[in-house]
Amino acid sequence: TESSIRTIELDQETLSVLTAHRETQKKEKEKAVPFHKRDGLVFRSQDGRPLREGAIRITKNRILKKLYQLLKK
């Protein structure tokens, strides 16, 4: 809550140590988060890479072909 926020004075050495620790944490978090979580893409290949346009087109065409065959019956 806002009432729980406090300001404390720290010496420069402590600030340096805390800043370095924060940077280390950011780097570790970046390594721990899979790359697909960082770029915002929703659909990916089975190995996690972004989908290629050709792969999307082939899959779309297969689905449409199956749908057409089902509707034709």
mmCIF file of N, CA, C and O in Angstrom:
data_model
loop_
_atom_site.group_PDB
_atom_site.id
_atom_site.type_symbol
_atom_site.label_atom_id
_atom_site.label_comp_id
_atom_site.label_asym_id
_atom_site.label_seq_id
_atom_site.Cartn_x
_atom_site.Cartn_y
_atom_site.Cartn_z
ATOM 1 N N THR A 1 0.839 -1.190 0.000
ATOM 2 C CA THR A 1 0.000 0.000 0.000
ATOM 3 C C THR A 1 0.874 1.240 0.000
ATOM 4 O O THR A 1 2.067 1.177 0.321
ATOM 5 N N GLU A 2 0.275 2.366 -0.279
ATOM 6 C CA GLU A 2 1.062 3.600 -0.303
ATOM 7 C C GLU A 2 1.629 3.927 1.070
ATOM 8 O O GLU A 2 2.737 4.454 1.181
ATOM 9 N N SER A 3 0.897 3.597 2.115
ATOM 10 C CA SER A 3 1.379 3.925 3.462
ATOM 11 C C SER A 3 2.555 3.040 3.878
ATOM 12 O O SER A 3 3.243 3.351 4.847
ATOM 13 N N SER A 4 2.809 1.952 3.131
ATOM 14 C CA SER A 4 3.916 1.070 3.491
ATOM 15 C C SER A 4 5.232 1.459 2.810
ATOM 16 O O SER A 4 6.264 0.886 3.091
ATOM 17 N N ILE A 5 5.178 2.437 1.919
ATOM 18 C CA ILE A 5 6.379 2.869 1.208
ATOM 19 C C ILE A 5 7.239 3.704 2.150
ATOM 20 O O ILE A 5 6.752 4.628 2.807
ATOM 21 N N ARG A 6 8.525 3.353 2.202
ATOM 22 C CA ARG A 6 9.463 4.068 3.068
ATOM 23 C C ARG A 6 10.696 4.467 2.261
ATOM 24 O O ARG A 6 11.092 3.776 1.325
ATOM 25 N N THR A 7 11.290 5.555 2.645
ATOM 26 C CA THR A 7 12.542 6.000 2.045
ATOM 27 C C THR A 7 13.620 5.900 3.108
ATOM 28 O O THR A 7 13.439 6.385 4.227
ATOM 29 N N ILE A 8 14.713 5.227 2.740
ATOM 30 C CA ILE A 8 15.827 5.120 3.684
ATOM 31 C C ILE A 8 17.099 5.597 2.990
ATOM 32 O O ILE A 8 17.227 5.517 1.770
ATOM 33 N N GLU A 9 18.011 6.093 3.763
ATOM 34 C CA GLU A 9 19.285 6.548 3.211
ATOM 35 C C GLU A 9 20.262 5.377 3.176
ATOM 36 O O GLU A 9 20.351 4.609 4.125
ATOM 37 N N LEU A 10 20.965 5.257 2.049
ATOM 38 C CA LEU A 10 21.977 4.216 1.898
ATOM 39 C C LEU A 10 23.272 4.862 1.433
ATOM 40 O O LEU A 10 23.250 5.808 0.648
ATOM 41 N N ASP A 11 24.371 4.295 1.878
ATOM 42 C CA ASP A 11 25.668 4.810 1.425
ATOM 43 C C ASP A 11 25.922 4.351 -0.004
ATOM 44 O O ASP A 11 25.271 3.441 -0.518
ATOM 45 N N GLN A 12 26.888 4.974 -0.670
ATOM 46 C CA GLN A 12 27.168 4.700 -2.075
ATOM 47 C C GLN A 12 27.587 3.251 -2.309
ATOM 48 O O GLN A 12 27.200 2.647 -3.305
ATOM 49 N N GLU A 13 28.343 2.686 -1.403
ATOM 50 C CA GLU A 13 28.781 1.289 -1.577
ATOM 51 C C GLU A 13 27.589 0.332 -1.572
ATOM 52 O O GLU A 13 27.491 -0.563 -2.415
ATOM 53 N N THR A 14 26.664 0.544 -0.641
ATOM 54 C CA THR A 14 25.474 -0.296 -0.577
ATOM 55 C C THR A 14 24.628 -0.137 -1.840
ATOM 56 O O THR A 14 24.132 -1.117 -2.402
ATOM 57 N N LEU A 15 24.473 1.108 -2.309
ATOM 58 C CA LEU A 15 23.741 1.349 -3.547
ATOM 59 C C LEU A 15 24.383 0.632 -4.725
ATOM 60 O O LEU A 15 23.688 0.045 -5.565
ATOM 61 N N SER A 16 25.702 0.651 -4.784
ATOM 62 C CA SER A 16 26.416 -0.025 -5.868
ATOM 63 C C SER A 16 26.188 -1.530 -5.823
ATOM 64 O O SER A 16 25.965 -2.167 -6.854
ATOM 65 N N VAL A 17 26.254 -2.097 -4.632
ATOM 66 C CA VAL A 17 26.050 -3.537 -4.474
ATOM 67 C C VAL A 17 24.615 -3.909 -4.873
ATOM 68 O O VAL A 17 24.392 -4.886 -5.604
ATOM 69 N N LEU A 18 23.647 -3.130 -4.421
ATOM 70 C CA LEU A 18 22.246 -3.419 -4.751
ATOM 71 C C LEU A 18 21.977 -3.248 -6.247
ATOM 72 O O LEU A 18 21.245 -4.043 -6.849
ATOM 73 N N THR A 19 22.574 -2.236 -6.853
ATOM 74 C CA THR A 19 22.404 -2.025 -8.291
ATOM 75 C C THR A 19 23.000 -3.179 -9.079
ATOM 76 O O THR A 19 22.380 -3.679 -10.029
ATOM 77 N N ALA A 20 24.177 -3.625 -8.700
ATOM 78 C CA ALA A 20 24.811 -4.761 -9.371
ATOM 79 C C ALA A 20 23.965 -6.025 -9.198
ATOM 80 O O ALA A 20 23.795 -6.811 -10.135
ATOM 81 N N HIS A 21 23.424 -6.204 -8.009
ATOM 82 C CA HIS A 21 22.575 -7.368 -7.746
ATOM 83 C C HIS A 21 21.329 -7.323 -8.617
ATOM 84 O O HIS A 21 20.911 -8.349 -9.183
ATOM 85 N N ARG A 22 20.733 -6.156 -8.748
ATOM 86 C CA ARG A 22 19.542 -6.014 -9.594
ATOM 87 C C ARG A 22 19.858 -6.359 -11.046
ATOM 88 O O ARG A 22 19.092 -7.049 -11.710
ATOM 89 N N GLU A 23 20.990 -5.912 -11.539
ATOM 90 C CA GLU A 23 21.387 -6.218 -12.918
ATOM 91 C C GLU A 23 21.610 -7.720 -13.107
ATOM 92 O O GLU A 23 21.221 -8.292 -14.119
ATOM 93 N N THR A 24 22.240 -8.346 -12.120
ATOM 94 C CA THR A 24 22.452 -9.798 -12.170
ATOM 95 C C THR A 24 21.109 -10.522 -12.212
ATOM 96 O O THR A 24 20.920 -11.461 -12.985
ATOM 97 N N GLN A 25 20.169 -10.074 -11.387
ATOM 98 C CA GLN A 25 18.842 -10.692 -11.374
ATOM 99 C C GLN A 25 18.148 -10.538 -12.726
ATOM 100 O O GLN A 25 17.514 -11.473 -13.216
ATOM 101 N N LYS A 26 18.257 -9.356 -13.333
ATOM 102 C CA LYS A 26 17.639 -9.127 -14.649
ATOM 103 C C LYS A 26 18.216 -10.088 -15.689
ATOM 104 O O LYS A 26 17.483 -10.660 -16.491
ATOM 105 N N LYS A 27 19.538 -10.247 -15.678
ATOM 106 C CA LYS A 27 20.187 -11.144 -16.639
ATOM 107 C C LYS A 27 19.757 -12.586 -16.410
ATOM 108 O O LYS A 27 19.507 -13.330 -17.358
ATOM 109 N N GLU A 28 19.693 -13.007 -15.155
ATOM 110 C CA GLU A 28 19.272 -14.367 -14.836
ATOM 111 C C GLU A 28 17.817 -14.600 -15.238
ATOM 112 O O GLU A 28 17.471 -15.652 -15.768
ATOM 113 N N LYS A 29 16.971 -13.614 -15.014
ATOM 114 C CA LYS A 29 15.573 -13.732 -15.400
ATOM 115 C C LYS A 29 15.457 -13.835 -16.917
ATOM 116 O O LYS A 29 14.689 -14.639 -17.440
ATOM 117 N N GLU A 30 16.235 -13.035 -17.620
ATOM 118 C CA GLU A 30 16.216 -13.060 -19.081
ATOM 119 C C GLU A 30 16.615 -14.437 -19.599
ATOM 120 O O GLU A 30 16.028 -14.945 -20.548
ATOM 121 N N LYS A 31 17.588 -15.060 -18.966
ATOM 122 C CA LYS A 31 18.008 -16.405 -19.370
ATOM 123 C C LYS A 31 16.942 -17.443 -19.041
ATOM 124 O O LYS A 31 16.773 -18.412 -19.761
ATOM 125 N N ALA A 32 16.238 -17.233 -17.925
ATOM 126 C CA ALA A 32 15.262 -18.217 -17.463
ATOM 127 C C ALA A 32 13.970 -18.161 -18.265
ATOM 128 O O ALA A 32 13.281 -19.161 -18.396
ATOM 129 N N VAL A 33 13.642 -16.995 -18.806
ATOM 130 C CA VAL A 33 12.396 -16.845 -19.557
ATOM 131 C C VAL A 33 12.641 -17.304 -20.989
ATOM 132 O O VAL A 33 13.524 -16.797 -21.662
ATOM 133 N N PRO A 34 11.876 -18.281 -21.463
ATOM 134 C CA PRO A 34 12.059 -18.746 -22.846
ATOM 135 C C PRO A 34 11.907 -17.596 -23.834
ATOM 136 O O PRO A 34 11.146 -16.670 -23.602
ATOM 137 N N PHE A 35 12.663 -17.664 -24.934
ATOM 138 C CA PHE A 35 12.654 -16.537 -25.872
ATOM 139 C C PHE A 35 11.270 -16.252 -26.415
ATOM 140 O O PHE A 35 10.938 -15.123 -26.726
ATOM 141 N N HIS A 36 10.405 -17.256 -26.528
ATOM 142 C CA HIS A 36 9.073 -16.997 -27.062
ATOM 143 C C HIS A 36 8.213 -16.181 -26.110
ATOM 144 O O HIS A 36 7.240 -15.587 -26.525
ATOM 145 N N LYS A 37 8.569 -16.142 -24.849
ATOM 146 C CA LYS A 37 7.824 -15.325 -23.895
ATOM 147 C C LYS A 37 8.239 -13.858 -24.011
ATOM 148 O O LYS A 37 7.561 -12.987 -23.533
ATOM 149 N N ARG A 38 9.389 -13.597 -24.605
ATOM 150 C CA ARG A 38 9.907 -12.238 -24.674
ATOM 151 C C ARG A 38 9.457 -11.486 -25.915
ATOM 152 O O ARG A 38 9.441 -10.271 -25.919
ATOM 153 N N ASP A 39 9.132 -12.174 -26.979
ATOM 154 C CA ASP A 39 8.842 -11.456 -28.217
ATOM 155 C C ASP A 39 7.356 -11.271 -28.478
ATOM 156 O O ASP A 39 6.976 -10.606 -29.432
ATOM 157 N N GLY A 40 6.505 -11.841 -27.656
ATOM 158 C CA GLY A 40 5.089 -11.618 -27.771
ATOM 159 C C GLY A 40 4.379 -12.426 -28.845
ATOM 160 O O GLY A 40 3.184 -12.246 -29.051
ATOM 161 N N LEU A 41 5.086 -13.305 -29.516
ATOM 162 C CA LEU A 41 4.442 -14.108 -30.553
ATOM 163 C C LEU A 41 3.538 -15.154 -29.910
ATOM 164 O O LEU A 41 3.867 -15.734 -28.885
ATOM 165 N N VAL A 42 2.414 -15.399 -30.537
ATOM 166 C CA VAL A 42 1.451 -16.348 -29.997
ATOM 167 C C VAL A 42 1.638 -17.739 -30.575
ATOM 168 O O VAL A 42 1.617 -18.734 -29.862
ATOM 169 N N PHE A 43 1.842 -17.817 -31.880
ATOM 170 C CA PHE A 43 1.960 -19.111 -32.543
ATOM 171 C C PHE A 43 3.404 -19.372 -32.926
ATOM 172 O O PHE A 43 4.083 -18.498 -33.447
ATOM 173 N N ARG A 44 3.850 -20.604 -32.683
ATOM 174 C CA ARG A 44 5.243 -20.969 -32.927
ATOM 175 C C ARG A 44 5.320 -22.377 -33.486
ATOM 176 O O ARG A 44 4.380 -23.138 -33.387
ATOM 177 N N SER A 45 6.492 -22.709 -34.020
ATOM 178 C CA SER A 45 6.712 -24.073 -34.485
ATOM 179 C C SER A 45 6.882 -24.987 -33.264
ATOM 180 O O SER A 45 6.988 -24.511 -32.136
ATOM 181 N N GLN A 46 6.927 -26.290 -33.502
ATOM 182 C CA GLN A 46 7.042 -27.230 -32.385
ATOM 183 C C GLN A 46 8.323 -27.039 -31.586
ATOM 184 O O GLN A 46 8.361 -27.322 -30.397
ATOM 185 N N ASP A 47 9.372 -26.547 -32.232
ATOM 186 C CA ASP A 47 10.627 -26.345 -31.497
ATOM 187 C C ASP A 47 10.739 -24.938 -30.893
ATOM 188 O O ASP A 47 11.772 -24.567 -30.365
ATOM 189 N N GLY A 48 9.665 -24.156 -30.981
ATOM 190 C CA GLY A 48 9.641 -22.859 -30.324
ATOM 191 C C GLY A 48 10.010 -21.673 -31.195
ATOM 192 O O GLY A 48 9.890 -20.530 -30.764
ATOM 193 N N ARG A 49 10.473 -21.940 -32.414
ATOM 194 C CA ARG A 49 10.848 -20.831 -33.294
ATOM 195 C C ARG A 49 9.596 -20.195 -33.893
ATOM 196 O O ARG A 49 8.553 -20.831 -33.972
ATOM 197 N N PRO A 50 9.698 -18.936 -34.336
ATOM 198 C CA PRO A 50 8.550 -18.312 -35.007
ATOM 199 C C PRO A 50 8.162 -19.103 -36.244
ATOM 200 O O PRO A 50 9.002 -19.685 -36.912
ATOM 201 N N LEU A 51 6.870 -19.133 -36.529
ATOM 202 C CA LEU A 51 6.376 -19.859 -37.704
ATOM 203 C C LEU A 51 6.797 -19.161 -38.987
ATOM 204 O O LEU A 51 6.797 -17.936 -39.070
ATOM 205 N N ARG A 52 7.146 -19.957 -39.971
ATOM 206 C CA ARG A 52 7.463 -19.414 -41.298
ATOM 207 C C ARG A 52 6.161 -19.240 -42.062
ATOM 208 O O ARG A 52 5.214 -20.003 -41.898
ATOM 209 N N GLU A 53 6.142 -18.264 -42.925
ATOM 210 C CA GLU A 53 4.937 -17.991 -43.714
ATOM 211 C C GLU A 53 4.513 -19.215 -44.517
ATOM 212 O O GLU A 53 3.330 -19.544 -44.599
ATOM 213 N N GLY A 54 5.466 -19.920 -45.101
ATOM 214 C CA GLY A 54 5.154 -21.116 -45.890
ATOM 215 C C GLY A 54 4.499 -22.197 -45.062
ATOM 216 O O GLY A 54 3.570 -22.871 -45.513
ATOM 217 N N ALA A 55 4.955 -22.372 -43.836
ATOM 218 C CA ALA A 55 4.374 -23.388 -42.952
ATOM 219 C C ALA A 55 2.929 -23.040 -42.612
ATOM 220 O O ALA A 55 2.060 -23.919 -42.543
ATOM 221 N N ILE A 56 2.666 -21.766 -42.411
ATOM 222 C CA ILE A 56 1.300 -21.325 -42.120
ATOM 223 C C ILE A 56 0.399 -21.590 -43.322
ATOM 224 O O ILE A 56 -0.709 -22.103 -43.184
ATOM 225 N N ARG A 57 0.880 -21.244 -44.502
ATOM 226 C CA ARG A 57 0.096 -21.433 -45.724
ATOM 227 C C ARG A 57 -0.207 -22.914 -45.963
ATOM 228 O O ARG A 57 -1.332 -23.294 -46.271
ATOM 229 N N ILE A 58 0.790 -23.775 -45.794
ATOM 230 C CA ILE A 58 0.595 -25.218 -45.996
ATOM 231 C C ILE A 58 -0.440 -25.760 -45.014
ATOM 232 O O ILE A 58 -1.355 -26.497 -45.404
ATOM 233 N N THR A 59 -0.331 -25.375 -43.758
ATOM 234 C CA THR A 59 -1.286 -25.846 -42.749
ATOM 235 C C THR A 59 -2.687 -25.340 -43.057
ATOM 236 O O THR A 59 -3.664 -26.093 -42.978
ATOM 237 N N LYS A 60 -2.794 -24.064 -43.412
ATOM 238 C CA LYS A 60 -4.098 -23.488 -43.763
ATOM 239 C C LYS A 60 -4.721 -24.249 -44.928
ATOM 240 O O LYS A 60 -5.900 -24.605 -44.903
ATOM 241 N N ASN A 61 -3.928 -24.533 -45.956
ATOM 242 C CA ASN A 61 -4.447 -25.247 -47.125
ATOM 243 C C ASN A 61 -4.896 -26.665 -46.780
ATOM 244 O O ASN A 61 -5.904 -27.141 -47.293
ATOM 245 N N ARG A 62 -4.164 -27.342 -45.913
ATOM 246 C CA ARG A 62 -4.570 -28.689 -45.478
ATOM 247 C C ARG A 62 -5.911 -28.632 -44.752
ATOM 248 O O ARG A 62 -6.788 -29.471 -44.977
ATOM 249 N N ILE A 63 -6.054 -27.657 -43.873
ATOM 250 C CA ILE A 63 -7.295 -27.524 -43.121
ATOM 251 C C ILE A 63 -8.459 -27.226 -44.060
ATOM 252 O O ILE A 63 -9.530 -27.830 -43.963
ATOM 253 N N LEU A 64 -8.244 -26.302 -44.986
ATOM 254 C CA LEU A 64 -9.303 -25.960 -45.931
ATOM 255 C C LEU A 64 -9.677 -27.142 -46.824
ATOM 256 O O LEU A 64 -10.853 -27.350 -47.126
ATOM 257 N N LYS A 65 -8.686 -27.925 -47.216
ATOM 258 C CA LYS A 65 -8.961 -29.100 -48.049
ATOM 259 C C LYS A 65 -9.809 -30.116 -47.288
ATOM 260 O O LYS A 65 -10.788 -30.645 -47.817
ATOM 261 N N LYS A 66 -9.455 -30.366 -46.012
ATOM 262 C CA LYS A 66 -10.237 -31.298 -45.199
ATOM 263 C C LYS A 66 -11.652 -30.774 -44.985
ATOM 264 O O LYS A 66 -12.626 -31.528 -45.052
ATOM 265 N N LEU A 67 -11.776 -29.483 -44.729
ATOM 266 C CA LEU A 67 -13.091 -28.883 -44.533
ATOM 267 C C LEU A 67 -13.933 -29.018 -45.800
ATOM 268 O O LEU A 67 -15.102 -29.387 -45.746
ATOM 269 N N TYR A 68 -13.336 -28.752 -46.946
ATOM 270 C CA TYR A 68 -14.044 -28.870 -48.223
ATOM 271 C C TYR A 68 -14.527 -30.301 -48.436
ATOM 272 O O TYR A 68 -15.673 -30.536 -48.836
ATOM 273 N N GLN A 69 -13.660 -31.275 -48.122
ATOM 274 C CA GLN A 69 -14.049 -32.687 -48.285
ATOM 275 C C GLN A 69 -15.191 -33.053 -47.331
ATOM 276 O O GLN A 69 -16.083 -33.804 -47.709
ATOM 277 N N LEU A 70 -15.163 -32.523 -46.129
ATOM 278 C CA LEU A 70 -16.247 -32.808 -45.181
ATOM 279 C C LEU A 70 -17.564 -32.181 -45.631
ATOM 280 O O LEU A 70 -18.625 -32.796 -45.509
ATOM 281 N N LEU A 71 -17.487 -30.985 -46.146
ATOM 282 C CA LEU A 71 -18.703 -30.288 -46.583
ATOM 283 C C LEU A 71 -19.273 -30.883 -47.858
ATOM 284 O O LEU A 71 -20.475 -30.793 -48.117
ATOM 285 N N LYS A 72 -18.420 -31.486 -48.653
ATOM 286 C CA LYS A 72 -18.827 -32.087 -49.921
ATOM 287 C C LYS A 72 -19.657 -33.359 -49.714
ATOM 288 O O LYS A 72 -20.454 -33.725 -50.553
ATOM 289 N N LYS A 73 -19.469 -34.012 -48.603
ATOM 290 C CA LYS A 73 -20.147 -35.303 -48.338
ATOM 291 C C LYS A 73 -21.624 -35.130 -48.110
ATOM 292 O O LYS A 73 -22.201 -34.303 -47.615
#
